[in-house]
JSON list of C-alpha atoms and ligand atoms in Angstrom, two decimals:
[
{"chain": "A", "resi": 1, "resn": "MET", "atom": "CA", "xyz": [-17.80, 21.06, 1.86]},
{"chain": "A", "resi": 2, "resn": "THR", "atom": "CA", "xyz": [-20.53, 21.51, -0.76]},
{"chain": "A", "resi": 3, "resn": "LYS", "atom": "CA", "xyz": [-24.07, 20.90, 0.42]},
{"chain": "A", "resi": 4, "resn": "THR", "atom": "CA", "xyz": [-26.43, 20.45, -2.50]},
{"chain": "A", "resi": 5, "resn": "ASP", "atom": "CA", "xyz": [-30.24, 20.44, -2.38]},
{"chain": "A", "resi": 6, "resn": "SER", "atom": "CA", "xyz": [-30.86, 17.01, -3.83]},
{"chain": "A", "resi": 7, "resn": "TYR", "atom": "CA", "xyz": [-29.27, 13.84, -5.10]},
{"chain": "A", "resi": 8, "resn": "GLU", "atom": "CA", "xyz": [-29.70, 15.19, -8.65]},
{"chain": "A", "resi": 9, "resn": "ALA", "atom": "CA", "xyz": [-27.82, 18.35, -7.73]},
{"chain": "A", "resi": 10, "resn": "LEU", "atom": "CA", "xyz": [-25.06, 16.31, -6.05]},
{"chain": "A", "resi": 11, "resn": "SER", "atom": "CA", "xyz": [-24.75, 14.22, -9.20]},
{"chain": "A", "resi": 12, "resn": "HIS", "atom": "CA", "xyz": [-24.54, 17.35, -11.36]},
{"chain": "A", "resi": 13, "resn": "GLU", "atom": "CA", "xyz": [-21.93, 18.96, -9.15]},
{"chain": "A", "resi": 14, "resn": "LEU", "atom": "CA", "xyz": [-19.77, 15.83, -9.28]},
{"chain": "A", "resi": 15, "resn": "ALA", "atom": "CA", "xyz": [-20.21, 15.29, -13.03]},
{"chain": "A", "resi": 16, "resn": "GLU", "atom": "CA", "xyz": [-19.28, 18.91, -13.77]},
{"chain": "A", "resi": 17, "resn": "THR", "atom": "CA", "xyz": [-16.15, 18.63, -11.64]},
{"chain": "A", "resi": 18, "resn": "ILE", "atom": "CA", "xyz": [-15.09, 15.50, -13.52]},
{"chain": "A", "resi": 19, "resn": "VAL", "atom": "CA", "xyz": [-15.73, 17.20, -16.87]},
{"chain": "A", "resi": 20, "resn": "LYS", "atom": "CA", "xyz": [-13.69, 20.23, -15.80]},
{"chain": "A", "resi": 21, "resn": "GLN", "atom": "CA", "xyz": [-10.80, 17.95, -14.84]},
{"chain": "A", "resi": 22, "resn": "LEU", "atom": "CA", "xyz": [-11.06, 16.08, -18.15]},
{"chain": "A", "resi": 23, "resn": "ARG", "atom": "CA", "xyz": [-11.07, 19.32, -20.15]},
{"chain": "A", "resi": 24, "resn": "GLU", "atom": "CA", "xyz": [-8.20, 20.90, -18.24]},
{"chain": "A", "resi": 25, "resn": "LYS", "atom": "CA", "xyz": [-6.07, 17.77, -18.41]},
{"chain": "A", "resi": 26, "resn": "PRO", "atom": "CA", "xyz": [-7.29, 15.32, -21.07]},
{"chain": "A", "resi": 27, "resn": "ASN", "atom": "CA", "xyz": [-4.86, 12.59, -19.92]},
{"chain": "A", "resi": 28, "resn": "SER", "atom": "CA", "xyz": [-6.02, 12.78, -16.29]},
{"chain": "A", "resi": 29, "resn": "CYS", "atom": "CA", "xyz": [-5.85, 9.72, -14.07]},
{"chain": "A", "resi": 30, "resn": "PHE", "atom": "CA", "xyz": [-9.14, 9.18, -12.25]},
{"chain": "A", "resi": 31, "resn": "GLY", "atom": "CA", "xyz": [-9.83, 6.93, -9.27]},
{"chain": "A", "resi": 32, "resn": "LEU", "atom": "CA", "xyz": [-13.45, 5.78, -9.62]},
{"chain": "A", "resi": 33, "resn": "PRO", "atom": "CA", "xyz": [-15.87, 4.13, -7.20]},
{"chain": "A", "resi": 34, "resn": "THR", "atom": "CA", "xyz": [-18.83, 1.88, -7.85]},
{"chain": "A", "resi": 35, "resn": "GLY", "atom": "CA", "xyz": [-21.98, 1.82, -5.69]},
{"chain": "A", "resi": 36, "resn": "ARG", "atom": "CA", "xyz": [-25.29, 3.64, -5.59]},
{"chain": "A", "resi": 37, "resn": "THR", "atom": "CA", "xyz": [-24.04, 7.14, -4.85]},
{"chain": "A", "resi": 38, "resn": "PRO", "atom": "CA", "xyz": [-22.07, 7.81, -8.07]},
{"chain": "A", "resi": 39, "resn": "LEU", "atom": "CA", "xyz": [-24.78, 6.32, -10.33]},
{"chain": "A", "resi": 40, "resn": "GLY", "atom": "CA", "xyz": [-26.50, 9.67, -11.02]},
{"chain": "A", "resi": 41, "resn": "CYS", "atom": "CA", "xyz": [-23.20, 11.26, -11.95]},
{"chain": "A", "resi": 42, "resn": "TYR", "atom": "CA", "xyz": [-22.26, 8.32, -14.18]},
{"chain": "A", "resi": 43, "resn": "GLY", "atom": "CA", "xyz": [-25.67, 8.65, -15.85]},
{"chain": "A", "resi": 44, "resn": "LEU", "atom": "CA", "xyz": [-24.96, 12.28, -16.72]},
{"chain": "A", "resi": 45, "resn": "LEU", "atom": "CA", "xyz": [-21.42, 11.55, -17.89]},
{"chain": "A", "resi": 46, "resn": "SER", "atom": "CA", "xyz": [-22.80, 8.72, -20.02]},
{"chain": "A", "resi": 47, "resn": "GLN", "atom": "CA", "xyz": [-25.39, 11.03, -21.61]},
{"chain": "A", "resi": 48, "resn": "TRP", "atom": "CA", "xyz": [-22.80, 13.71, -22.34]},
{"chain": "A", "resi": 49, "resn": "SER", "atom": "CA", "xyz": [-20.40, 11.10, -23.70]},
{"chain": "A", "resi": 50, "resn": "ASP", "atom": "CA", "xyz": [-23.13, 9.64, -25.92]},
{"chain": "A", "resi": 51, "resn": "MET", "atom": "CA", "xyz": [-23.57, 13.15, -27.32]},
{"chain": "A", "resi": 52, "resn": "ARG", "atom": "CA", "xyz": [-19.83, 13.12, -28.09]},
{"chain": "A", "resi": 53, "resn": "VAL", "atom": "CA", "xyz": [-19.19, 16.27, -26.11]},
{"chain": "A", "resi": 54, "resn": "LEU", "atom": "CA", "xyz": [-16.63, 14.54, -23.89]},
{"chain": "A", "resi": 55, "resn": "ASP", "atom": "CA", "xyz": [-13.35, 13.11, -25.06]},
{"chain": "A", "resi": 56, "resn": "TRP", "atom": "CA", "xyz": [-12.01, 10.31, -22.86]},
{"chain": "A", "resi": 57, "resn": "SER", "atom": "CA", "xyz": [-9.47, 9.08, -25.41]},
{"chain": "A", "resi": 58, "resn": "ARG", "atom": "CA", "xyz": [-6.45, 10.05, -23.30]},
{"chain": "A", "resi": 59, "resn": "ALA", "atom": "CA", "xyz": [-7.91, 9.60, -19.81]},
{"chain": "A", "resi": 60, "resn": "ARG", "atom": "CA", "xyz": [-6.88, 6.74, -17.53]},
{"chain": "A", "resi": 61, "resn": "CYS", "atom": "CA", "xyz": [-9.45, 5.31, -15.10]},
{"chain": "A", "resi": 62, "resn": "PHE", "atom": "CA", "xyz": [-8.51, 3.24, -12.07]},
{"chain": "A", "resi": 63, "resn": "GLN", "atom": "CA", "xyz": [-11.14, 1.27, -10.20]},
{"chain": "A", "resi": 64, "resn": "LEU", "atom": "CA", "xyz": [-10.85, 1.83, -6.46]},
{"chain": "A", "resi": 65, "resn": "ASP", "atom": "CA", "xyz": [-11.56, -1.77, -5.63]},
{"chain": "A", "resi": 66, "resn": "GLU", "atom": "CA", "xyz": [-12.80, -5.13, -6.85]},
{"chain": "A", "resi": 67, "resn": "TYR", "atom": "CA", "xyz": [-14.29, -8.32, -5.44]},
{"chain": "A", "resi": 68, "resn": "ILE", "atom": "CA", "xyz": [-12.22, -11.47, -5.48]},
{"chain": "A", "resi": 69, "resn": "ASP", "atom": "CA", "xyz": [-13.99, -14.37, -7.13]},
{"chain": "A", "resi": 70, "resn": "PRO", "atom": "CA", "xyz": [-17.65, -13.35, -7.37]},
{"chain": "A", "resi": 71, "resn": "ALA", "atom": "CA", "xyz": [-19.81, -16.12, -8.85]},
{"chain": "A", "resi": 72, "resn": "GLU", "atom": "CA", "xyz": [-20.39, -14.24, -12.09]},
{"chain": "A", "resi": 73, "resn": "ARG", "atom": "CA", "xyz": [-18.58, -11.58, -14.04]},
{"chain": "A", "resi": 74, "resn": "SER", "atom": "CA", "xyz": [-21.75, -9.48, -14.08]},
{"chain": "A", "resi": 75, "resn": "MET", "atom": "CA", "xyz": [-21.21, -8.94, -10.34]},
{"chain": "A", "resi": 76, "resn": "THR", "atom": "CA", "xyz": [-17.76, -7.44, -10.66]},
{"chain": "A", "resi": 77, "resn": "PHE", "atom": "CA", "xyz": [-17.04, -3.75, -10.26]},
{"chain": "A", "resi": 78, "resn": "GLU", "atom": "CA", "xyz": [-15.33, -3.90, -13.64]},
{"chain": "A", "resi": 79, "resn": "HIS", "atom": "CA", "xyz": [-18.67, -4.86, -15.17]},
{"chain": "A", "resi": 80, "resn": "PHE", "atom": "CA", "xyz": [-20.45, -2.15, -13.17]},
{"chain": "A", "resi": 81, "resn": "LEU", "atom": "CA", "xyz": [-18.18, 0.60, -14.50]},
{"chain": "A", "resi": 82, "resn": "GLU", "atom": "CA", "xyz": [-18.33, -0.78, -18.02]},
{"chain": "A", "resi": 83, "resn": "GLN", "atom": "CA", "xyz": [-22.14, -0.80, -18.03]},
{"chain": "A", "resi": 84, "resn": "ASN", "atom": "CA", "xyz": [-22.75, 2.43, -16.17]},
{"chain": "A", "resi": 85, "resn": "LEU", "atom": "CA", "xyz": [-20.05, 4.58, -17.72]},
{"chain": "A", "resi": 86, "resn": "PHE", "atom": "CA", "xyz": [-17.27, 3.22, -19.91]},
{"chain": "A", "resi": 87, "resn": "LYS", "atom": "CA", "xyz": [-19.41, 1.72, -22.67]},
{"chain": "A", "resi": 88, "resn": "HIS", "atom": "CA", "xyz": [-20.79, 5.19, -23.36]},
{"chain": "A", "resi": 89, "resn": "THR", "atom": "CA", "xyz": [-17.36, 6.75, -23.67]},
{"chain": "A", "resi": 90, "resn": "ASN", "atom": "CA", "xyz": [-14.41, 6.56, -26.03]},
{"chain": "A", "resi": 91, "resn": "LEU", "atom": "CA", "xyz": [-12.14, 5.55, -23.14]},
{"chain": "A", "resi": 92, "resn": "PRO", "atom": "CA", "xyz": [-9.74, 2.98, -24.66]},
{"chain": "A", "resi": 93, "resn": "GLU", "atom": "CA", "xyz": [-9.92, -0.47, -23.07]},
{"chain": "A", "resi": 94, "resn": "GLU", "atom": "CA", "xyz": [-6.21, -0.32, -22.30]},
{"chain": "A", "resi": 95, "resn": "ASN", "atom": "CA", "xyz": [-6.81, 2.79, -20.18]},
{"chain": "A", "resi": 96, "resn": "ARG", "atom": "CA", "xyz": [-9.21, 0.99, -17.78]},
{"chain": "A", "resi": 97, "resn": "PHE", "atom": "CA", "xyz": [-7.46, -0.45, -14.79]},
{"chain": "A", "resi": 98, "resn": "ASN", "atom": "CA", "xyz": [-8.61, -2.98, -12.23]},
{"chain": "A", "resi": 99, "resn": "PRO", "atom": "CA", "xyz": [-6.55, -3.85, -9.13]},
{"chain": "A", "resi": 100, "resn": "ARG", "atom": "CA", "xyz": [-7.51, -7.50, -9.59]},
{"chain": "A", "resi": 101, "resn": "GLN", "atom": "CA", "xyz": [-5.61, -7.63, -12.86]},
{"chain": "A", "resi": 102, "resn": "CYS", "atom": "CA", "xyz": [-2.38, -6.06, -11.76]},
{"chain": "A", "resi": 103, "resn": "ASP", "atom": "CA", "xyz": [0.43, -7.24, -9.49]},
{"chain": "A", "resi": 104, "resn": "ASP", "atom": "CA", "xyz": [1.64, -3.75, -8.64]},
{"chain": "A", "resi": 105, "resn": "TYR", "atom": "CA", "xyz": [-1.31, -1.38, -8.84]},
{"chain": "A", "resi": 106, "resn": "ASP", "atom": "CA", "xyz": [0.46, 1.37, -6.91]},
{"chain": "A", "resi": 107, "resn": "GLY", "atom": "CA", "xyz": [3.50, 1.12, -9.20]},
{"chain": "A", "resi": 108, "resn": "LEU", "atom": "CA", "xyz": [1.19, 1.27, -12.21]},
{"chain": "A", "resi": 109, "resn": "ILE", "atom": "CA", "xyz": [-0.57, 4.37, -10.88]},
{"chain": "A", "resi": 110, "resn": "GLN", "atom": "CA", "xyz": [2.77, 6.03, -10.24]},
{"chain": "A", "resi": 111, "resn": "SER", "atom": "CA", "xyz": [4.07, 5.13, -13.69]},
{"chain": "A", "resi": 112, "resn": "CYS", "atom": "CA", "xyz": [1.01, 6.90, -15.16]},
{"chain": "A", "resi": 113, "resn": "GLY", "atom": "CA", "xyz": [1.92, 10.05, -13.23]},
{"chain": "A", "resi": 114, "resn": "GLY", "atom": "CA", "xyz": [-0.28, 9.47, -10.16]},
{"chain": "A", "resi": 115, "resn": "LEU", "atom": "CA", "xyz": [-3.99, 9.97, -9.60]},
{"chain": "A", "resi": 116, "resn": "ASP", "atom": "CA", "xyz": [-5.24, 13.47, -10.42]},
{"chain": "A", "resi": 117, "resn": "LEU", "atom": "CA", "xyz": [-8.75, 13.14, -9.07]},
{"chain": "A", "resi": 118, "resn": "THR", "atom": "CA", "xyz": [-10.19, 10.34, -6.97]},
{"chain": "A", "resi": 119, "resn": "ILE", "atom": "CA", "xyz": [-13.88, 10.03, -6.16]},
{"chain": "A", "resi": 120, "resn": "LEU", "atom": "CA", "xyz": [-14.90, 8.17, -3.03]},
{"chain": "A", "resi": 121, "resn": "GLY", "atom": "CA", "xyz": [-18.16, 7.01, -1.51]},
{"chain": "A", "resi": 122, "resn": "ILE", "atom": "CA", "xyz": [-18.41, 6.24, 2.20]},
{"chain": "A", "resi": 123, "resn": "GLY", "atom": "CA", "xyz": [-19.66, 2.99, 3.69]},
{"chain": "A", "resi": 124, "resn": "SER", "atom": "CA", "xyz": [-21.95, 3.15, 6.71]},
{"chain": "A", "resi": 125, "resn": "ASN", "atom": "CA", "xyz": [-19.08, 1.68, 8.76]},
{"chain": "A", "resi": 126, "resn": "GLY", "atom": "CA", "xyz": [-16.76, 4.49, 7.58]},
{"chain": "A", "resi": 127, "resn": "HIS", "atom": "CA", "xyz": [-14.93, 2.56, 4.88]},
{"chain": "A", "resi": 128, "resn": "ILE", "atom": "CA", "xyz": [-13.54, 4.35, 1.83]},
{"chain": "A", "resi": 129, "resn": "ALA", "atom": "CA", "xyz": [-12.93, 2.15, -1.20]},
{"chain": "A", "resi": 130, "resn": "PHE", "atom": "CA", "xyz": [-12.82, -1.21, 0.64]},
{"chain": "A", "resi": 131, "resn": "ASN", "atom": "CA", "xyz": [-10.59, 0.02, 3.44]},
{"chain": "A", "resi": 132, "resn": "GLU", "atom": "CA", "xyz": [-12.60, -1.42, 6.29]},
{"chain": "A", "resi": 133, "resn": "PRO", "atom": "CA", "xyz": [-12.35, -0.23, 9.92]},
{"chain": "A", "resi": 134, "resn": "GLY", "atom": "CA", "xyz": [-8.96, -1.18, 11.30]},
{"chain": "A", "resi": 135, "resn": "THR", "atom": "CA", "xyz": [-7.06, -0.37, 8.09]},
{"chain": "A", "resi": 136, "resn": "VAL", "atom": "CA", "xyz": [-3.97, 1.64, 8.90]},
{"chain": "A", "resi": 137, "resn": "ARG", "atom": "CA", "xyz": [-3.03, 4.89, 7.23]},
{"chain": "A", "resi": 138, "resn": "GLU", "atom": "CA", "xyz": [0.19, 3.34, 5.83]},
{"chain": "A", "resi": 139, "resn": "SER", "atom": "CA", "xyz": [-1.67, 0.94, 3.55]},
{"chain": "A", "resi": 140, "resn": "TRP", "atom": "CA", "xyz": [-1.24, 0.54, -0.19]},
{"chain": "A", "resi": 141, "resn": "THR", "atom": "CA", "xyz": [-3.29, -1.66, -2.52]},
{"chain": "A", "resi": 142, "resn": "HIS", "atom": "CA", "xyz": [-4.08, -4.86, -0.65]},
{"chain": "A", "resi": 143, "resn": "CYS", "atom": "CA", "xyz": [-6.46, -7.79, -0.31]},
{"chain": "A", "resi": 144, "resn": "LEU", "atom": "CA", "xyz": [-8.84, -7.93, 2.63]},
{"chain": "A", "resi": 145, "resn": "TRP", "atom": "CA", "xyz": [-11.77, -9.74, 4.18]},
{"chain": "A", "resi": 146, "resn": "LEU", "atom": "CA", "xyz": [-14.99, -7.77, 3.87]},
{"chain": "A", "resi": 147, "resn": "THR", "atom": "CA", "xyz": [-16.87, -7.00, 7.08]},
{"chain": "A", "resi": 148, "resn": "GLU", "atom": "CA", "xyz": [-20.33, -8.46, 7.57]},
{"chain": "A", "resi": 149, "resn": "SER", "atom": "CA", "xyz": [-21.86, -4.96, 7.49]},
{"chain": "A", "resi": 150, "resn": "THR", "atom": "CA", "xyz": [-20.35, -4.32, 4.04]},
{"chain": "A", "resi": 151, "resn": "ARG", "atom": "CA", "xyz": [-21.51, -7.71, 2.77]},
{"chain": "A", "resi": 152, "resn": "GLU", "atom": "CA", "xyz": [-24.97, -6.94, 4.15]},
{"chain": "A", "resi": 153, "resn": "ALA", "atom": "CA", "xyz": [-25.02, -3.48, 2.50]},
{"chain": "A", "resi": 154, "resn": "ASN", "atom": "CA", "xyz": [-24.14, -4.99, -0.89]},
{"chain": "A", "resi": 155, "resn": "LYS", "atom": "CA", "xyz": [-26.34, -8.09, -0.77]},
{"chain": "A", "resi": 156, "resn": "SER", "atom": "CA", "xyz": [-28.95, -6.72, -3.17]},
{"chain": "A", "resi": 157, "resn": "TYR", "atom": "CA", "xyz": [-26.43, -6.93, -6.02]},
{"chain": "A", "resi": 158, "resn": "PHE", "atom": "CA", "xyz": [-25.98, -10.65, -5.36]},
{"chain": "A", "resi": 159, "resn": "GLY", "atom": "CA", "xyz": [-29.46, -11.86, -4.45]},
{"chain": "A", "resi": 160, "resn": "GLY", "atom": "CA", "xyz": [-28.65, -12.34, -0.77]},
{"chain": "A", "resi": 161, "resn": "GLN", "atom": "CA", "xyz": [-25.78, -11.95, 1.66]},
{"chain": "A", "resi": 162, "resn": "PRO", "atom": "CA", "xyz": [-24.46, -15.54, 1.42]},
{"chain": "A", "resi": 163, "resn": "ARG", "atom": "CA", "xyz": [-23.58, -14.92, -2.23]},
{"chain": "A", "resi": 164, "resn": "VAL", "atom": "CA", "xyz": [-21.58, -11.76, -1.56]},
{"chain": "A", "resi": 165, "resn": "PRO", "atom": "CA", "xyz": [-17.85, -12.51, -1.94]},
{"chain": "A", "resi": 166, "resn": "ARG", "atom": "CA", "xyz": [-15.88, -12.54, 1.29]},
{"chain": "A", "resi": 167, "resn": "GLN", "atom": "CA", "xyz": [-12.69, -11.07, -0.10]},
{"chain": "A", "resi": 168, "resn": "ALA", "atom": "CA", "xyz": [-11.80, -8.01, -2.12]},
{"chain": "A", "resi": 169, "resn": "ILE", "atom": "CA", "xyz": [-8.82, -5.98, -3.26]},
{"chain": "A", "resi": 170, "resn": "THR", "atom": "CA", "xyz": [-8.66, -2.25, -2.72]},
{"chain": "A", "resi": 171, "resn": "MET", "atom": "CA", "xyz": [-6.47, 0.80, -3.09]},
{"chain": "A", "resi": 172, "resn": "GLY", "atom": "CA", "xyz": [-5.04, 1.52, 0.36]},
{"chain": "A", "resi": 173, "resn": "ILE", "atom": "CA", "xyz": [-5.41, 4.67, 2.42]},
{"chain": "A", "resi": 174, "resn": "GLU", "atom": "CA", "xyz": [-1.96, 5.84, 1.33]},
{"chain": "A", "resi": 175, "resn": "THR", "atom": "CA", "xyz": [-2.82, 5.18, -2.34]},
{"chain": "A", "resi": 176, "resn": "ILE", "atom": "CA", "xyz": [-5.87, 7.41, -1.91]},
{"chain": "A", "resi": 177, "resn": "LEU", "atom": "CA", "xyz": [-4.06, 10.14, 0.02]},
{"chain": "A", "resi": 178, "resn": "GLN", "atom": "CA", "xyz": [-1.46, 10.35, -2.77]},
{"chain": "A", "resi": 179, "resn": "SER", "atom": "CA", "xyz": [-4.15, 11.50, -5.24]},
{"chain": "A", "resi": 180, "resn": "ASP", "atom": "CA", "xyz": [-3.82, 15.21, -6.09]},
{"chain": "A", "resi": 181, "resn": "LYS", "atom": "CA", "xyz": [-7.50, 15.87, -5.37]},
{"chain": "A", "resi": 182, "resn": "LEU", "atom": "CA", "xyz": [-10.17, 13.89, -3.58]},
{"chain": "A", "resi": 183, "resn": "ILE", "atom": "CA", "xyz": [-13.94, 14.14, -3.62]},
{"chain": "A", "resi": 184, "resn": "LEU", "atom": "CA", "xyz": [-16.05, 12.32, -1.06]},
{"chain": "A", "resi": 185, "resn": "ILE", "atom": "CA", "xyz": [-19.73, 11.92, -1.93]},
{"chain": "A", "resi": 186, "resn": "ALA", "atom": "CA", "xyz": [-22.44, 11.06, 0.58]},
{"chain": "A", "resi": 187, "resn": "SER", "atom": "CA", "xyz": [-26.16, 10.99, -0.09]},
{"chain": "A", "resi": 188, "resn": "GLY", "atom": "CA", "xyz": [-29.12, 10.40, 2.16]},
{"chain": "A", "resi": 189, "resn": "ASP", "atom": "CA", "xyz": [-29.76, 10.54, 5.90]},
{"chain": "A", "resi": 190, "resn": "LYS", "atom": "CA", "xyz": [-28.28, 7.10, 6.48]},
{"chain": "A", "resi": 191, "resn": "LYS", "atom": "CA", "xyz": [-24.83, 8.52, 5.73]},
{"chain": "A", "resi": 192, "resn": "ARG", "atom": "CA", "xyz": [-25.11, 11.55, 8.03]},
{"chain": "A", "resi": 193, "resn": "ALA", "atom": "CA", "xyz": [-23.91, 9.98, 11.30]},
{"chain": "A", "resi": 194, "resn": "ILE", "atom": "CA", "xyz": [-20.85, 8.28, 9.81]},
{"chain": "A", "resi": 195, "resn": "LEU", "atom": "CA", "xyz": [-19.85, 11.35, 7.81]},
{"chain": "A", "resi": 196, "resn": "GLU", "atom": "CA", "xyz": [-20.12, 13.44, 10.97]},
{"chain": "A", "resi": 197, "resn": "ARG", "atom": "CA", "xyz": [-17.88, 10.95, 12.82]},
{"chain": "A", "resi": 198, "resn": "ALA", "atom": "CA", "xyz": [-15.39, 10.92, 9.95]},
{"chain": "A", "resi": 199, "resn": "MET", "atom": "CA", "xyz": [-15.17, 14.69, 9.64]},
{"chain": "A", "resi": 200, "resn": "LEU", "atom": "CA", "xyz": [-15.59, 15.86, 13.20]},
{"chain": "A", "resi": 201, "resn": "GLY", "atom": "CA", "xyz": [-14.25, 12.95, 15.25]},
{"chain": "A", "resi": 202, "resn": "PRO", "atom": "CA", "xyz": [-10.62, 11.90, 15.81]},
{"chain": "A", "resi": 203, "resn": "VAL", "atom": "CA", "xyz": [-8.50, 10.69, 12.88]},
{"chain": "A", "resi": 204, "resn": "SER", "atom": "CA", "xyz": [-8.43, 6.96, 13.48]},
{"chain": "A", "resi": 205, "resn": "ALA", "atom": "CA", "xyz": [-8.33, 3.59, 11.74]},
{"chain": "A", "resi": 206, "resn": "ASP", "atom": "CA", "xyz": [-11.70, 2.91, 13.41]},
{"chain": "A", "resi": 207, "resn": "VAL", "atom": "CA", "xyz": [-13.24, 5.22, 10.80]},
{"chain": "A", "resi": 208, "resn": "PRO", "atom": "CA", "xyz": [-11.03, 5.00, 7.69]},
{"chain": "A", "resi": 209, "resn": "ALA", "atom": "CA", "xyz": [-12.78, 8.02, 6.09]},
{"chain": "A", "resi": 210, "resn": "SER", "atom": "CA", "xyz": [-11.38, 10.16, 8.93]},
{"chain": "A", "resi": 211, "resn": "PHE", "atom": "CA", "xyz": [-7.93, 9.88, 7.26]},
{"chain": "A", "resi": 212, "resn": "LEU", "atom": "CA", "xyz": [-9.25, 12.17, 4.53]},
{"chain": "A", "resi": 213, "resn": "SER", "atom": "CA", "xyz": [-8.85, 15.15, 6.84]},
{"chain": "A", "resi": 214, "resn": "LEU", "atom": "CA", "xyz": [-5.06, 14.65, 6.40]},
{"chain": "A", "resi": 215, "resn": "HIS", "atom": "CA", "xyz": [-5.41, 15.57, 2.71]},
{"chain": "A", "resi": 216, "resn": "PRO", "atom": "CA", "xyz": [-5.04, 19.22, 1.59]},
{"chain": "A", "resi": 217, "resn": "HIS", "atom": "CA", "xyz": [-7.52, 19.09, -1.33]},
{"chain": "A", "resi": 218, "resn": "VAL", "atom": "CA", "xyz": [-10.56, 17.14, -0.30]},
{"chain": "A", "resi": 219, "resn": "THR", "atom": "CA", "xyz": [-14.06, 18.25, -1.25]},
{"chain": "A", "resi": 220, "resn": "ILE", "atom": "CA", "xyz": [-17.12, 16.68, 0.33]},
{"chain": "A", "resi": 221, "resn": "ILE", "atom": "CA", "xyz": [-20.35, 16.78, -1.63]},
{"chain": "A", "resi": 222, "resn": "THR", "atom": "CA", "xyz": [-23.55, 15.90, 0.23]},
{"chain": "A", "resi": 223, "resn": "ASP", "atom": "CA", "xyz": [-27.26, 16.37, -0.17]},
{"chain": "A", "resi": 224, "resn": "PHE", "atom": "CA", "xyz": [-27.77, 16.97, 3.57]},
{"chain": "A", "resi": 225, "resn": "ASP", "atom": "CA", "xyz": [-26.50, 19.34, 6.27]},
{"chain": "A", "resi": 226, "resn": "LEU", "atom": "CA", "xyz": [-23.95, 18.12, 8.77]},
{"chain": "B", "resi": 301, "resn": "F6R", "atom": "C1", "xyz": [-17.21, 0.94, -4.10]},
{"chain": "B", "resi": 301, "resn": "F6R", "atom": "C2", "xyz": [-16.55, 1.55, -2.94]},
{"chain": "B", "resi": 301, "resn": "F6R", "atom": "C3", "xyz": [-17.29, 1.70, -1.65]},
{"chain": "B", "resi": 301, "resn": "F6R", "atom": "C4", "xyz": [-18.56, 2.54, -1.80]},
{"chain": "B", "resi": 301, "resn": "F6R", "atom": "C5", "xyz": [-19.27, 2.68, -0.46]},
{"chain": "B", "resi": 301, "resn": "F6R", "atom": "C6", "xyz": [-20.56, 3.46, -0.58]},
{"chain": "B", "resi": 301, "resn": "F6R", "atom": "O1", "xyz": [-16.34, 0.90, -5.21]},
{"chain": "B", "resi": 301, "resn": "F6R", "atom": "O2", "xyz": [-15.42, 1.88, -3.03]},
{"chain": "B", "resi": 301, "resn": "F6R", "atom": "O3", "xyz": [-16.45, 2.31, -0.71]},
{"chain": "B", "resi": 301, "resn": "F6R", "atom": "O4", "xyz": [-18.22, 3.81, -2.30]},
{"chain": "B", "resi": 301, "resn": "F6R", "atom": "O5", "xyz": [-19.55, 1.41, 0.05]},
{"chain": "B", "resi": 301, "resn": "F6R", "atom": "O6", "xyz": [-21.44, 2.75, -1.42]},
{"chain": "B", "resi": 301, "resn": "F6R", "atom": "P1", "xyz": [-22.83, 3.35, -1.86]},
{"chain": "B", "resi": 301, "resn": "F6R", "atom": "O7", "xyz": [-22.54, 4.49, -2.77]},
{"chain": "B", "resi": 301, "resn": "F6R", "atom": "O8", "xyz": [-23.51, 2.22, -2.56]},
{"chain": "B", "resi": 301, "resn": "F6R", "atom": "O9", "xyz": [-23.54, 3.79, -0.61]}
]
């Protein structure tokens, strides 16, 4: 576990780890989240990419999850990643993958050699990607109904909870656990209690993030003490 002093430091730590992976293996497969927590890191990666010091031309990026049928394209996670990261990089369009646009996302990931590094945020109900409480360990990419707490947490993107889509598609727990390396990021006091439950409590579908303790190479980056 890496405890940093601030959100900026967390973002730096994460961005540097991604850059190291990209330099060591230029054709790395990344699993990437959306949300508030990775924004600082994506800002740094965007700056460095704008300066042409990063080469994404051989990388492959897999979205962790996606809404099903949001009212506008600007509300999709695809759009989020495009705006906050991809448009600053030389990542080819054909190397950007979205589970919504693929019948066999797990097969696709495997055919690319598997995920090298997957970044995860944590929901305040313990979800990772959109694996909501109750998701079993033996789950691959699947569609699901979002919980009300997740829809509530994401309402600001949609101008109110009623407009938040009810369904999504997500990499499963098994998809995530198959990644060579995992990084879980958590920022701010509101994430402390759930992270504590995930890391120190029993491994259980009640807190999907608890399944991460079954992985041999998981790093947790926070800006608070547990
Ligand atoms: C989003 C995703 C979610 C978020 C989680 C935390 O692609 O997979 O699991 O990582 O909801 O979101 P933030 O960072 O907004 O607190």
